[in-house]
GROMACS .gro file of C-alpha atoms in nm:
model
  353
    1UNK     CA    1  -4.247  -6.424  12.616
    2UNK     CA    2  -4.223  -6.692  12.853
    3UNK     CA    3  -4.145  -7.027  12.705
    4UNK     CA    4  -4.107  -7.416  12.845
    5UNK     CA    5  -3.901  -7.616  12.630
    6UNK     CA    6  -3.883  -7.990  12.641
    7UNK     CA    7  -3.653  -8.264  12.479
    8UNK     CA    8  -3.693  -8.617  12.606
    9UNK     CA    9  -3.425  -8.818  12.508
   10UNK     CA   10  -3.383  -9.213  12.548
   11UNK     CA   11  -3.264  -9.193  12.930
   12UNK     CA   12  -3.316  -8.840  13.012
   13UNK     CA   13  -3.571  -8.565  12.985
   14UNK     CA   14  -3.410  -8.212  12.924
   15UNK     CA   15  -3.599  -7.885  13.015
   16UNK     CA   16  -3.519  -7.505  12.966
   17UNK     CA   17  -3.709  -7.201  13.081
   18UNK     CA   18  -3.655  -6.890  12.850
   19UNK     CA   19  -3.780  -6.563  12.876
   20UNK     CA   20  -3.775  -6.398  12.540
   21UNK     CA   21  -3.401  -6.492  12.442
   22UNK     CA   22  -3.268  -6.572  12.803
   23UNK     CA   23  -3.228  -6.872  12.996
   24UNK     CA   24  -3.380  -6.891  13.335
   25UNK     CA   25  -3.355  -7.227  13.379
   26UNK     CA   26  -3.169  -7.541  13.211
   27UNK     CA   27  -3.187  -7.873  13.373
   28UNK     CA   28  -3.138  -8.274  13.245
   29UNK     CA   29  -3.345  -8.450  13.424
   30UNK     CA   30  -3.177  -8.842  13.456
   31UNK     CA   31  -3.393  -9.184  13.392
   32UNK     CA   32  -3.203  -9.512  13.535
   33UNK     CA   33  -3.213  -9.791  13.359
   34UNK     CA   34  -3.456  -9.931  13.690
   35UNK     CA   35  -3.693  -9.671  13.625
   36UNK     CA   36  -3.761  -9.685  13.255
   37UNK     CA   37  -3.763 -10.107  13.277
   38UNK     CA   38  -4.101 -10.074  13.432
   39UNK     CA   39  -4.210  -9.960  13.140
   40UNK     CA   40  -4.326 -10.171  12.813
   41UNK     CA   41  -4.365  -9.961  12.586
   42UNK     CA   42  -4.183  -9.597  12.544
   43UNK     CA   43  -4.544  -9.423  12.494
   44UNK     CA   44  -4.618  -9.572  12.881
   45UNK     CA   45  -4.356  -9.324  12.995
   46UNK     CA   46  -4.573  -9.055  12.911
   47UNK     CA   47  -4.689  -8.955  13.252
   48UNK     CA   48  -4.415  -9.036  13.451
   49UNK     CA   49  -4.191  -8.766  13.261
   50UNK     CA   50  -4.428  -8.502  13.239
   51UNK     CA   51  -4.491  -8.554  13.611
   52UNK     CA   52  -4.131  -8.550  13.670
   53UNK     CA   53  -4.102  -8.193  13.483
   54UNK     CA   54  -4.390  -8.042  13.693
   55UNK     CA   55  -4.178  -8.130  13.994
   56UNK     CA   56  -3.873  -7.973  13.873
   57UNK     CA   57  -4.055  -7.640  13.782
   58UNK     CA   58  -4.219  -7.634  14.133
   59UNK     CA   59  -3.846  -7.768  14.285
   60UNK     CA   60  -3.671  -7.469  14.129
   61UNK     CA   61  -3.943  -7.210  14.193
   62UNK     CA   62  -4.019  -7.144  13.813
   63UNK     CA   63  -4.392  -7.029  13.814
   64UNK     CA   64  -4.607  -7.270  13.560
   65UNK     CA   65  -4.667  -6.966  13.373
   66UNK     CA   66  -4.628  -6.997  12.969
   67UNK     CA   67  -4.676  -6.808  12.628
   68UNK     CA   68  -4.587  -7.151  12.491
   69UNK     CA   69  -4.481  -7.489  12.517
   70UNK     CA   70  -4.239  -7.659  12.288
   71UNK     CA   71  -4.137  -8.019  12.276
   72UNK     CA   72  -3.897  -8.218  12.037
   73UNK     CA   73  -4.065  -8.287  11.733
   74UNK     CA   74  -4.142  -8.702  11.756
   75UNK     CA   75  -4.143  -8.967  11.411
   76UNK     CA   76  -4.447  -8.811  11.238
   77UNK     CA   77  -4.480  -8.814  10.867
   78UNK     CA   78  -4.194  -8.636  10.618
   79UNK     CA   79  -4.304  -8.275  10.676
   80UNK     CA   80  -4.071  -7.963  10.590
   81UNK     CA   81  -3.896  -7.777  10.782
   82UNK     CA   82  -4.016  -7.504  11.063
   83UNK     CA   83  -4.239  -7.462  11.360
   84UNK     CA   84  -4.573  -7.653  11.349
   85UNK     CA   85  -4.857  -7.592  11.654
   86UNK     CA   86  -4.939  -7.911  11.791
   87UNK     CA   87  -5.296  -8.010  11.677
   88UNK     CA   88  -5.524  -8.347  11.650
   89UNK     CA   89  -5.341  -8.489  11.346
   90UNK     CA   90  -4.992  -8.457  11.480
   91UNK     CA   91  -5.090  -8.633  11.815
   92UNK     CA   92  -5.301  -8.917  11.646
   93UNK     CA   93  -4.989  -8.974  11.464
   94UNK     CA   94  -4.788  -9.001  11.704
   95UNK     CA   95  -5.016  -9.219  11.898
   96UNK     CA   96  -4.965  -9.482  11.574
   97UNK     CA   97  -4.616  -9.388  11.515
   98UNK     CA   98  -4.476  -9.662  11.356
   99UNK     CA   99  -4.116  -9.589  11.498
  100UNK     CA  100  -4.074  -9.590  11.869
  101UNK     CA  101  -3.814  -9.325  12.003
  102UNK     CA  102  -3.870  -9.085  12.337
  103UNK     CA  103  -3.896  -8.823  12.135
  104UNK     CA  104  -4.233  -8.924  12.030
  105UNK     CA  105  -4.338  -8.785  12.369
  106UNK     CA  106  -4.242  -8.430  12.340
  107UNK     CA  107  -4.523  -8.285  12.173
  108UNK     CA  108  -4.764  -8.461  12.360
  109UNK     CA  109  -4.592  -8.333  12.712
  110UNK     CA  110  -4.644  -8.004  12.530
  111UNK     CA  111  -4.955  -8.019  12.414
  112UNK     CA  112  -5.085  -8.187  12.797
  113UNK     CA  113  -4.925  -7.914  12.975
  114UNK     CA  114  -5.033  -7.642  12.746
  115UNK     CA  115  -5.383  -7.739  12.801
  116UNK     CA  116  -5.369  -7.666  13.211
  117UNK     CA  117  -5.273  -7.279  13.090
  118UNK     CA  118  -5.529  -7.066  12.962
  119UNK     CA  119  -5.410  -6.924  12.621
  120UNK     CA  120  -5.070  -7.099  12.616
  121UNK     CA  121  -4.986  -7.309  12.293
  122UNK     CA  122  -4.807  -7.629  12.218
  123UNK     CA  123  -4.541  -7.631  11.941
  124UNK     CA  124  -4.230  -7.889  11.770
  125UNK     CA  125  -3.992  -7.723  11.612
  126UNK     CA  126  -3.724  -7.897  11.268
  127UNK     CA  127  -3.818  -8.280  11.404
  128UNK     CA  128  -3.604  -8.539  11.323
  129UNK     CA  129  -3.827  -8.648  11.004
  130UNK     CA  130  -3.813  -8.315  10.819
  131UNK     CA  131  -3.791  -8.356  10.420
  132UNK     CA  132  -3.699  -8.171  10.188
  133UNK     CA  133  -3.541  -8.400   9.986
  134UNK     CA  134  -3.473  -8.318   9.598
  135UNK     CA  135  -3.734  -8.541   9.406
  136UNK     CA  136  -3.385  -8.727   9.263
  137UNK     CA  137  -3.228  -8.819   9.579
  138UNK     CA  138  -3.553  -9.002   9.645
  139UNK     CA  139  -3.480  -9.284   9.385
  140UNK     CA  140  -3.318  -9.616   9.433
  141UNK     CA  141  -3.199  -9.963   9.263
  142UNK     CA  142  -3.562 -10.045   9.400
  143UNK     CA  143  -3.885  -9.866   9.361
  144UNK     CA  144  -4.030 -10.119   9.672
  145UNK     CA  145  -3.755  -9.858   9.911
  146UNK     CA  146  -3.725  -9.501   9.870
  147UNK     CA  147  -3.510  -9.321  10.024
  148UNK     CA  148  -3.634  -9.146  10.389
  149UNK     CA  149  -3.467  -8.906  10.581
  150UNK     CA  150  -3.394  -8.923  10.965
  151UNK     CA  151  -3.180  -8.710  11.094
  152UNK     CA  152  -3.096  -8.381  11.313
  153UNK     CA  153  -3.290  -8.179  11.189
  154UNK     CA  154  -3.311  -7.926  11.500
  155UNK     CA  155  -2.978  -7.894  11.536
  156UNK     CA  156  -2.826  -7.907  11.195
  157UNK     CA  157  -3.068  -7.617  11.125
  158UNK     CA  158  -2.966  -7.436  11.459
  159UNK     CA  159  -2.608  -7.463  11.376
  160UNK     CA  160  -2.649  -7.360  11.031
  161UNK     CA  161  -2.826  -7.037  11.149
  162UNK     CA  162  -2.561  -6.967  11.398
  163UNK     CA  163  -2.322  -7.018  11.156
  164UNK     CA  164  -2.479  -6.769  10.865
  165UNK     CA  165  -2.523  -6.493  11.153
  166UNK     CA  166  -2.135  -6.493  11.241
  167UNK     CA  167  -2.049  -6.475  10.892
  168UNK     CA  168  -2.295  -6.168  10.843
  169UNK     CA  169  -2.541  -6.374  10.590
  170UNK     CA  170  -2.847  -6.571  10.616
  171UNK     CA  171  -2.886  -6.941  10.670
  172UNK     CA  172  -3.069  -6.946  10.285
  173UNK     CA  173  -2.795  -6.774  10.091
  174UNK     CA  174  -2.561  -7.064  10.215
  175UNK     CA  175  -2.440  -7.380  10.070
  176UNK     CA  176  -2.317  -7.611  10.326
  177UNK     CA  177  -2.249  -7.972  10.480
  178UNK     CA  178  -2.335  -8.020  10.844
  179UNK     CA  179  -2.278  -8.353  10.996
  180UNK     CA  180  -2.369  -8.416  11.353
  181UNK     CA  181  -2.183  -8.612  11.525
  182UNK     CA  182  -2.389  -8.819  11.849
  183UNK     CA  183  -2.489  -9.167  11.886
  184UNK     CA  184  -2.642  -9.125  11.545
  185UNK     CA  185  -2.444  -8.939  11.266
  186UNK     CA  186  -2.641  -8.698  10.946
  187UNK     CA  187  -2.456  -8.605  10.733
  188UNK     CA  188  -2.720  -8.306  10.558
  189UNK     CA  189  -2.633  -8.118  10.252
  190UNK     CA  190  -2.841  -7.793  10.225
  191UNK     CA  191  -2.863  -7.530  10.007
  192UNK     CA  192  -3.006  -7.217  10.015
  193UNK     CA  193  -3.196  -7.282  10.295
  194UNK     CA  194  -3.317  -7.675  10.234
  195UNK     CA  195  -3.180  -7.981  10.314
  196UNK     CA  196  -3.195  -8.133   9.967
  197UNK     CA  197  -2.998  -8.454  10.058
  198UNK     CA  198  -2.938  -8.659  10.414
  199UNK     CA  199  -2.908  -8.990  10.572
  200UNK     CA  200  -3.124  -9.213  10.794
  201UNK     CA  201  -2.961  -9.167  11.062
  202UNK     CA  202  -3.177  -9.369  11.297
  203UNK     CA  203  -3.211  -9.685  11.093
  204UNK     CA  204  -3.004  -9.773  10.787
  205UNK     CA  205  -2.772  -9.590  10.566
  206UNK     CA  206  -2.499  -9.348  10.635
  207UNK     CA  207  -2.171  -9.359  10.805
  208UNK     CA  208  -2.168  -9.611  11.125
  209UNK     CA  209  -2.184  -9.433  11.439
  210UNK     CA  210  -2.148  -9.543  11.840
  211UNK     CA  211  -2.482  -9.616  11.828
  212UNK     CA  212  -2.577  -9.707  11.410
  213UNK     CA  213  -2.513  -9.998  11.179
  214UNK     CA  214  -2.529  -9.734  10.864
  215UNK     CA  215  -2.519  -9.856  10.521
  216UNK     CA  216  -2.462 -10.249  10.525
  217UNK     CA  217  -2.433 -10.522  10.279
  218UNK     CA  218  -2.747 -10.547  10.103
  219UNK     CA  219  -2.748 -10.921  10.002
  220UNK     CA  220  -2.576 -11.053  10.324
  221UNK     CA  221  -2.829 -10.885  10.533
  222UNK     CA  222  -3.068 -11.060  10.381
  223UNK     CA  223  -2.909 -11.361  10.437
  224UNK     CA  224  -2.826 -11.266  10.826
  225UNK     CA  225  -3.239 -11.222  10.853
  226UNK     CA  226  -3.334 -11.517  10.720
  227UNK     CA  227  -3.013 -11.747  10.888
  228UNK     CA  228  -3.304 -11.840  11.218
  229UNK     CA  229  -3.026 -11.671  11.441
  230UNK     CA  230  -3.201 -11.384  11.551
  231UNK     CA  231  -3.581 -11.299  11.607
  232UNK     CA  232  -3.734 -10.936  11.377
  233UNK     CA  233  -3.621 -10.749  11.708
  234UNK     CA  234  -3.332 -10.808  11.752
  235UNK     CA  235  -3.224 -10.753  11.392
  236UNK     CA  236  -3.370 -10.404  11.490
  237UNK     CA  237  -3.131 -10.370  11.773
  238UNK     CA  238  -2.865 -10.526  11.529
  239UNK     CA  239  -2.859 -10.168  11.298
  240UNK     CA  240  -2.983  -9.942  11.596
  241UNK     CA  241  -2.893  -9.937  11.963
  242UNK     CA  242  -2.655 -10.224  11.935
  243UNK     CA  243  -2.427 -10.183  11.665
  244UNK     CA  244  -2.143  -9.943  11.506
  245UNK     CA  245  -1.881  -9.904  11.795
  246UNK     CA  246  -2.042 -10.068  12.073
  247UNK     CA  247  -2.107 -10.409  11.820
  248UNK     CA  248  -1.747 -10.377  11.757
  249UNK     CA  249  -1.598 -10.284  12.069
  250UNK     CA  250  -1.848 -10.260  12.365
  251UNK     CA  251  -1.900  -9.927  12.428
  252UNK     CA  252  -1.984  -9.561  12.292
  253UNK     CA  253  -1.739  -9.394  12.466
  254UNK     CA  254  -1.536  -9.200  12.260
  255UNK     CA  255  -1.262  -9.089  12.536
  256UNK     CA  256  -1.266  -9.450  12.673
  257UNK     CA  257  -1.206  -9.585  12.311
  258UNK     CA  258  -0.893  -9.347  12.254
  259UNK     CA  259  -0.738  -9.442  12.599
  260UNK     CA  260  -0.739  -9.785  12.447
  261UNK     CA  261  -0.593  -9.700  12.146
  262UNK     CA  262  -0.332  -9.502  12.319
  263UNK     CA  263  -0.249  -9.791  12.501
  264UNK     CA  264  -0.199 -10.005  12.205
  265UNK     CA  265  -0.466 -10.179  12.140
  266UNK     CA  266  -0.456 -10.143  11.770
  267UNK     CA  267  -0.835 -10.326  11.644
  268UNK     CA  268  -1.011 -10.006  11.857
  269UNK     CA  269  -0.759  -9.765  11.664
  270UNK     CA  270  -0.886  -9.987  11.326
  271UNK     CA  271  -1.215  -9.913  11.400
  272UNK     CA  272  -1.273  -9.573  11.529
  273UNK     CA  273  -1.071  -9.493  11.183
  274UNK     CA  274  -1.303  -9.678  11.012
  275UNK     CA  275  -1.632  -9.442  11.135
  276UNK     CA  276  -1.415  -9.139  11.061
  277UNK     CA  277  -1.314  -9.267  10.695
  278UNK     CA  278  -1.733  -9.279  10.646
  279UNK     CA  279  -1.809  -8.957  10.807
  280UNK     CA  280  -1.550  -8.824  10.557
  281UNK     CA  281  -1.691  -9.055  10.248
  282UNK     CA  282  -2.035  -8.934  10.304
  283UNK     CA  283  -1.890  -8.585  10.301
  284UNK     CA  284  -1.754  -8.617   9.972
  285UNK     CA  285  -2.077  -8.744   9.849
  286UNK     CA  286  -2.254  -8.482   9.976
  287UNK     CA  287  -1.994  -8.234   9.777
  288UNK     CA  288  -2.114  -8.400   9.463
  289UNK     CA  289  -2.486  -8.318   9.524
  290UNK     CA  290  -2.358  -7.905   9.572
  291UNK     CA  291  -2.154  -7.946   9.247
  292UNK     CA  292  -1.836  -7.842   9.465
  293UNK     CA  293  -1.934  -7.527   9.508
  294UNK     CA  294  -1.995  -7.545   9.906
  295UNK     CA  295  -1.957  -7.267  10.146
  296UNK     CA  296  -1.860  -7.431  10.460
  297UNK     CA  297  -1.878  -7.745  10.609
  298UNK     CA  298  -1.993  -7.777  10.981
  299UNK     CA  299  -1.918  -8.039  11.237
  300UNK     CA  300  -2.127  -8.042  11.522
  301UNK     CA  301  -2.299  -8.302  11.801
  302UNK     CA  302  -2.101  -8.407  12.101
  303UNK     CA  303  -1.813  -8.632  11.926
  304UNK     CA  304  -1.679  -8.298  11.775
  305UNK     CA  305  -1.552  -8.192  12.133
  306UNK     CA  306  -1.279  -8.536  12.031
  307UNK     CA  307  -0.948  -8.402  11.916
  308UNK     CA  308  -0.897  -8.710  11.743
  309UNK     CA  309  -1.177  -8.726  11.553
  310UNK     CA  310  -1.229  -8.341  11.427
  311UNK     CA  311  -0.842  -8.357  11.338
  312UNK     CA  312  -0.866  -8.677  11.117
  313UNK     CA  313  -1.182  -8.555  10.977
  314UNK     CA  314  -1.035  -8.235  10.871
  315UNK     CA  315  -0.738  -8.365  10.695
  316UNK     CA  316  -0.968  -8.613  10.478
  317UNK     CA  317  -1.222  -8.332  10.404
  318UNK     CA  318  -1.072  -7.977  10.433
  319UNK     CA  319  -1.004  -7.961  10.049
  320UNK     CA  320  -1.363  -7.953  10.004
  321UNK     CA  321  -1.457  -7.586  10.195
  322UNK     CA  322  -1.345  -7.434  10.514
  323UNK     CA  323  -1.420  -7.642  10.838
  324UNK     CA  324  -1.588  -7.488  11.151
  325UNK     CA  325  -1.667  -7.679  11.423
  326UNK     CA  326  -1.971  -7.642  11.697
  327UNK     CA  327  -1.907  -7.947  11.962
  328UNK     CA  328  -2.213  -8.020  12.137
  329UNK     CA  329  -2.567  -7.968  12.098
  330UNK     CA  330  -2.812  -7.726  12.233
  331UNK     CA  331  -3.139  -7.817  12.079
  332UNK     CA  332  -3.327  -7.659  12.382
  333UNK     CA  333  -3.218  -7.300  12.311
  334UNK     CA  334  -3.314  -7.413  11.959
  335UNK     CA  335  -3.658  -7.536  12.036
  336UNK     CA  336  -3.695  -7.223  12.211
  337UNK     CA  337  -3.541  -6.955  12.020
  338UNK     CA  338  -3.776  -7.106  11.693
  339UNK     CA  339  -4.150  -7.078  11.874
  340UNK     CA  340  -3.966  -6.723  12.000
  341UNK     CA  341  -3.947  -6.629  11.649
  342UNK     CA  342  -4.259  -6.805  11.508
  343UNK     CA  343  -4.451  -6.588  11.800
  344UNK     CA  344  -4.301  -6.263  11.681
  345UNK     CA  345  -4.408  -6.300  11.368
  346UNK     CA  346  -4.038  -6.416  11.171
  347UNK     CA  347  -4.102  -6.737  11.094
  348UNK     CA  348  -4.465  -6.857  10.976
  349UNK     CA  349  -4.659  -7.125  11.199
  350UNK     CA  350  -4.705  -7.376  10.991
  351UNK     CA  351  -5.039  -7.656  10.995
  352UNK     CA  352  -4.965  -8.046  11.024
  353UNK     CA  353  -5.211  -8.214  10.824
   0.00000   0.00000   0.00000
């Protein structure tokens, strides 16, 4: 089985080229800053990237030859779990998403390429809106706001599975905490199998992050968004994109952060504690939802390659379960490796309606 995976991400477009379980090809294609500012709106980047991944097929000498086609899963609807095939419903969706993130454009890269190949087909695979959310974690003080899920879905599942295999079990006989740790931070609790409780990691509750306001003060951000100080948009940009570390100290770099605070300066150390005391909170919590009876807890994304970080963490939350830790990400392989199984028959293709 030959397979194209694509994740396009908010200034890059990733690609991998698998053959059955093996990479041929892995590549991150970079977008400046310059580039992407001619562009409006994120859905008007459409052709540019998928013209951009044509020319690094033909640049590398991979044949546009493909079983299938996968792309990151975009902002669709709450939808379970698993590999869907990329039909009319998903795309008008996603064509009136009414979140705007790159990854809106995977599936239809997928589904335009797909199209050029006689008998190939498009797929997502665990997007970032997956719920399966017990009916209780749902509720809160106000019926007018649920609770939604937005998370990392791809990977949380990825490492879960990776996890289960080493230990000689299966991903749905496990009870577990995964937090990923990137720009955004989930923090998923999921047992046997489902992800029955996790942040909103894109837009409002959870730990902060580099990237992420999290959780704030209910009754003084209302008073923040009607104060006349900022316009709708830029309250936006106020919980997501500019805020966590980089509202408090200019930057999401987590090496550049520690140099400071191993040269004394003491409000970066306050700070960078500060995320790692909610990452741990939200841990706890998520304890509480397994009854304490939780078989591992993972800690993936790229902050877990910092020493700092995963060695705090672990003192705060290894009373809880053992600790294993995955740095990084590889939600290409995992793209792949799903719509490799969903072909062979060991996971079922499941219908967006």
């Amino acid at each position: 089985m030959k397979i194209l995976a694509i994740n396009p991400g908010s200034t890059s477009t990733k690609i991998a080229v698998y053959e059955d379980e093996t990479p041929r090809l892995v590549l991150n294609i970079r977008h400046s800053v310059e580039e992407l500012s001619e562009f409006s709106r994120i859905i008007d980047q459409f052709e540019f990237r998928k013209q951009l991944v044509l020319q690094a097929l033909q640049e590398n000498g991979i044949p546009f030859e493909f079983d299938a086609i996968v792309g990151r899963g975009g902002l669709l609807k709450p939808i379970p779990g698993g590999v869907y095939e990329v039909n009319d419903a998903m795309l008008d969706d996603i064509a009136h998403a009414m979140r705007s993130h790159a990854c809106n454009l995977g599936c239809l890269i997928a589904s335009e390429l797909a199209e050029l190949l006689p008998g190939c087909r498009a797929f997502i695979a665990d997007p970032g809106v997956v719920d399966e959310l017990d009916e209780i974690a749902r509720i809160t003080g106000s019926p007018l706001m649920p609770r939604i899920t937005i998370w990392h879905a791809l990977n949380q599942r990825a490492i879960a599975r990776r996890y289960a295999a080493e230990q000689g079990t299966r991903y749905e006989d496990l009870d577990l905490i995964i937090c990923h740790l990137g720009g955004g931070i989930s923090v998923g609790t999921h047992r046997h199998g489902r992800a029955v409780d996790v942040n909103n990691a894109l837009d409002g509750e959870g730990p902060f992050s580099p990237e992420r306001a999290g959780t704030l003060p209910a009754g003084q951000l209302i008073d923040l968004c009607n104060s006349g100080r900022f316009t709708r948009d830029e309250l936006k940009k106020r919980i997501s994109g500019r805020a966590g570390l980089t509202a408090h100290l200019g930057t999401t770099d987590i090496p550049a952060i520690i140099k400071r605070i191993e040269e004394g300066d003491e409000h970066a150390r306050l700070v960078l504690d500060a995320m790692i005391y909610q990452i741990a909170k939200h841990v706890g919590a998520a304890a509480v939802v397994l009854y304490g009876k939780v078989d591992a807890i993972l800690l993936t994304g790229g902050i877990a390659h910092s020493e700092y970080i995963i060695s705090r963490l672990r003192e705060r939350i290894s009373f809880l379960a053992p600790v294993h830790v995955y740095p990084g990400e590889d939600e290409l392989e995992a793209l792949a490796l799903n719509v490799l199984s969903a072909l062979r028959g060991e996971l079922p293709i499941q219908v967006y309606q």
